[in-house]
CSV table of C-alpha atoms in Angstrom, one decimal:
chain,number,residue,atom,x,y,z
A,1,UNK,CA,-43.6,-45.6,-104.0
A,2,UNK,CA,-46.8,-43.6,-102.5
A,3,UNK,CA,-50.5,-44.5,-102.4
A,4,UNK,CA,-52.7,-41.8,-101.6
A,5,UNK,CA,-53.8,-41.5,-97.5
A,6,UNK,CA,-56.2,-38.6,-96.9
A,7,UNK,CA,-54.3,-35.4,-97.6
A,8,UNK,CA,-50.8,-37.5,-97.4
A,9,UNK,CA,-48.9,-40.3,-99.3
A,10,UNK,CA,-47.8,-43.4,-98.0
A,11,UNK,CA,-43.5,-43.9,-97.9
A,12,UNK,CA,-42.7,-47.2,-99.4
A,13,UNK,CA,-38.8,-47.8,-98.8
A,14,UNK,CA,-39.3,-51.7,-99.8
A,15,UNK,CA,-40.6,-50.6,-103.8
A,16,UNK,CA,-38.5,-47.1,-104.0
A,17,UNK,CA,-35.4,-48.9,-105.4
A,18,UNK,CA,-37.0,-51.0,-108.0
A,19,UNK,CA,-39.0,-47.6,-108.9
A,20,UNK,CA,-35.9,-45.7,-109.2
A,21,UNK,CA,-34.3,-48.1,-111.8
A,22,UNK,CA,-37.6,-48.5,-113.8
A,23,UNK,CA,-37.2,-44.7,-114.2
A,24,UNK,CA,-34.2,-44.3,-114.7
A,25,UNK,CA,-34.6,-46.8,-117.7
A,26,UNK,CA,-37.0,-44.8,-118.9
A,27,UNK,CA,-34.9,-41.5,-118.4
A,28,UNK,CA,-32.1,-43.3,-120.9
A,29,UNK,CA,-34.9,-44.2,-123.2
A,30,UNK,CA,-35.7,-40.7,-123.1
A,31,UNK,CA,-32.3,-39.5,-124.0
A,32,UNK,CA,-32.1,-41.7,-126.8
A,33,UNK,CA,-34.9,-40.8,-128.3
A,34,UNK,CA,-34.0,-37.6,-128.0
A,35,UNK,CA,-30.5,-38.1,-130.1
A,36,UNK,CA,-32.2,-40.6,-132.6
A,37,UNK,CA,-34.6,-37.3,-133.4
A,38,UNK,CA,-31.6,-35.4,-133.5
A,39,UNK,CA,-30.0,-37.7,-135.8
A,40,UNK,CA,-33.1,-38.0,-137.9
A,41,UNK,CA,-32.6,-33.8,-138.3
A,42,UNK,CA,-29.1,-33.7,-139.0
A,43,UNK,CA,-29.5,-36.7,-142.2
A,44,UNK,CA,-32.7,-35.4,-144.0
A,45,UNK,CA,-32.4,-34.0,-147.3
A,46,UNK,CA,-34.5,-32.0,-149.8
A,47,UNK,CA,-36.0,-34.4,-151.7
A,48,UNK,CA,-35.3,-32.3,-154.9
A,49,UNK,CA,-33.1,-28.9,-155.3
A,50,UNK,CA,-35.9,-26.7,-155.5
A,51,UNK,CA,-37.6,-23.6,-153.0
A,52,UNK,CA,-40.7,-25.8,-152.2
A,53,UNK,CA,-38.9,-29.3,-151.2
A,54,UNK,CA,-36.1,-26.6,-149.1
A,55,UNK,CA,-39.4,-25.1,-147.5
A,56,UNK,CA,-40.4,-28.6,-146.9
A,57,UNK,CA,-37.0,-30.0,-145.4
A,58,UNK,CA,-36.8,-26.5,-143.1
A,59,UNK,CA,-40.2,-27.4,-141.7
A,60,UNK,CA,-39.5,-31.6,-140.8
A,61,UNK,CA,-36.4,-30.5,-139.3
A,62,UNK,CA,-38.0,-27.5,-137.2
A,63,UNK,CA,-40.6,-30.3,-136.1
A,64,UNK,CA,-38.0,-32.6,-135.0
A,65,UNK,CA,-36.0,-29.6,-133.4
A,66,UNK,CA,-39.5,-29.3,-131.3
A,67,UNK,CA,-40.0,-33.1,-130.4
A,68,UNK,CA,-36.3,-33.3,-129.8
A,69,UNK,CA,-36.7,-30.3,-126.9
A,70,UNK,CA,-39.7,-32.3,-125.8
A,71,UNK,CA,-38.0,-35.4,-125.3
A,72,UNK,CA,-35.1,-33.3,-123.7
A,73,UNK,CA,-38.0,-31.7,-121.3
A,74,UNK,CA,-39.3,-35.1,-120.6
A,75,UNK,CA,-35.6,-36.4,-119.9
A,76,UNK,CA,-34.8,-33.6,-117.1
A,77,UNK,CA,-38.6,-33.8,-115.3
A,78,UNK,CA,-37.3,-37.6,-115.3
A,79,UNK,CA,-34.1,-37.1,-113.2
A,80,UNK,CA,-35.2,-34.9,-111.1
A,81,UNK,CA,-37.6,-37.5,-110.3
A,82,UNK,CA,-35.4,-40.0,-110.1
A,83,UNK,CA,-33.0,-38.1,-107.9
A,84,UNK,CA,-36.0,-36.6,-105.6
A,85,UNK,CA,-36.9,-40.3,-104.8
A,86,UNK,CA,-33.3,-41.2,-104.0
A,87,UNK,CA,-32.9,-38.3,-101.8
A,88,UNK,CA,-36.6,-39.7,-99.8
A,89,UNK,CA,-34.8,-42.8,-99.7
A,90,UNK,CA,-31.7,-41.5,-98.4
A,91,UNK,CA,-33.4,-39.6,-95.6
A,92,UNK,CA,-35.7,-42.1,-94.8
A,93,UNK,CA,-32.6,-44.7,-94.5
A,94,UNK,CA,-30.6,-41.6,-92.4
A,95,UNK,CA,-33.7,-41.6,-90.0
A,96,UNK,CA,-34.0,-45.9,-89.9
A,97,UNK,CA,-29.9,-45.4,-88.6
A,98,UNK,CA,-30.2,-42.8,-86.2
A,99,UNK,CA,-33.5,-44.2,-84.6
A,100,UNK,CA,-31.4,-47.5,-84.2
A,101,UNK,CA,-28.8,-46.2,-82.8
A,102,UNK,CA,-30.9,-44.4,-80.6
A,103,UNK,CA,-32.5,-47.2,-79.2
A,104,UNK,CA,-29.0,-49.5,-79.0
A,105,UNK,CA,-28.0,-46.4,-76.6
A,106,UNK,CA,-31.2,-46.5,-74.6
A,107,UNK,CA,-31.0,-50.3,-73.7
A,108,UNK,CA,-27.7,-49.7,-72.1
């Protein structure tokens, strides 16, 4: 997408759209994780109906309640990404149109 240039980046509009599928593939990944942990929560049990395996349980699930709001984190930074590189790509195709259509009108 970018390679560093001095104080700058570098716009790549050839390698943006495989960049934006690779993360958004990795966005969905992200979701899913995020429900299997979720699912993981919801399905544990007390390994035995006594105070110390309930203290137990209460703490695996409040772990995954933590890693699940991680994932979740890790999911939205990921589309905002993803839809921060589509609006560069958007703009820089907007600019490619006009600047095309500015020169077509010049050669007449």
């Amino acid at each position: 997408m970018t390679t560093p240039q001095d104080a700058g980046y570098e716009f790549d509009p050839e390698t943006l759209p495989a960049l934006i599928r690779e993360f958004e593939d990795i966005a969905e990944d992200s979701r899913k994780f995020e429900n299997e942990i979720r699912e993981a929560s919801a399905v544990a049990t007390a390994p035995a109906p006594e105070v110390q395996s309930e203290t137990y349980l209460a703490a695996y699930r409040a772990s995954l309640d933590d890693a699940a709001k991680e994932a979740k984190g890790a999911t939205a930074y990921l589309d905002g990404l993803v839809q921060s590189m589509k609006k560069a790509l958007a703009d820089y195709r907007g600019a490619e149109d006009r600047n095309a259509q500015d020169l077509r009108r010049n050669r007449t």
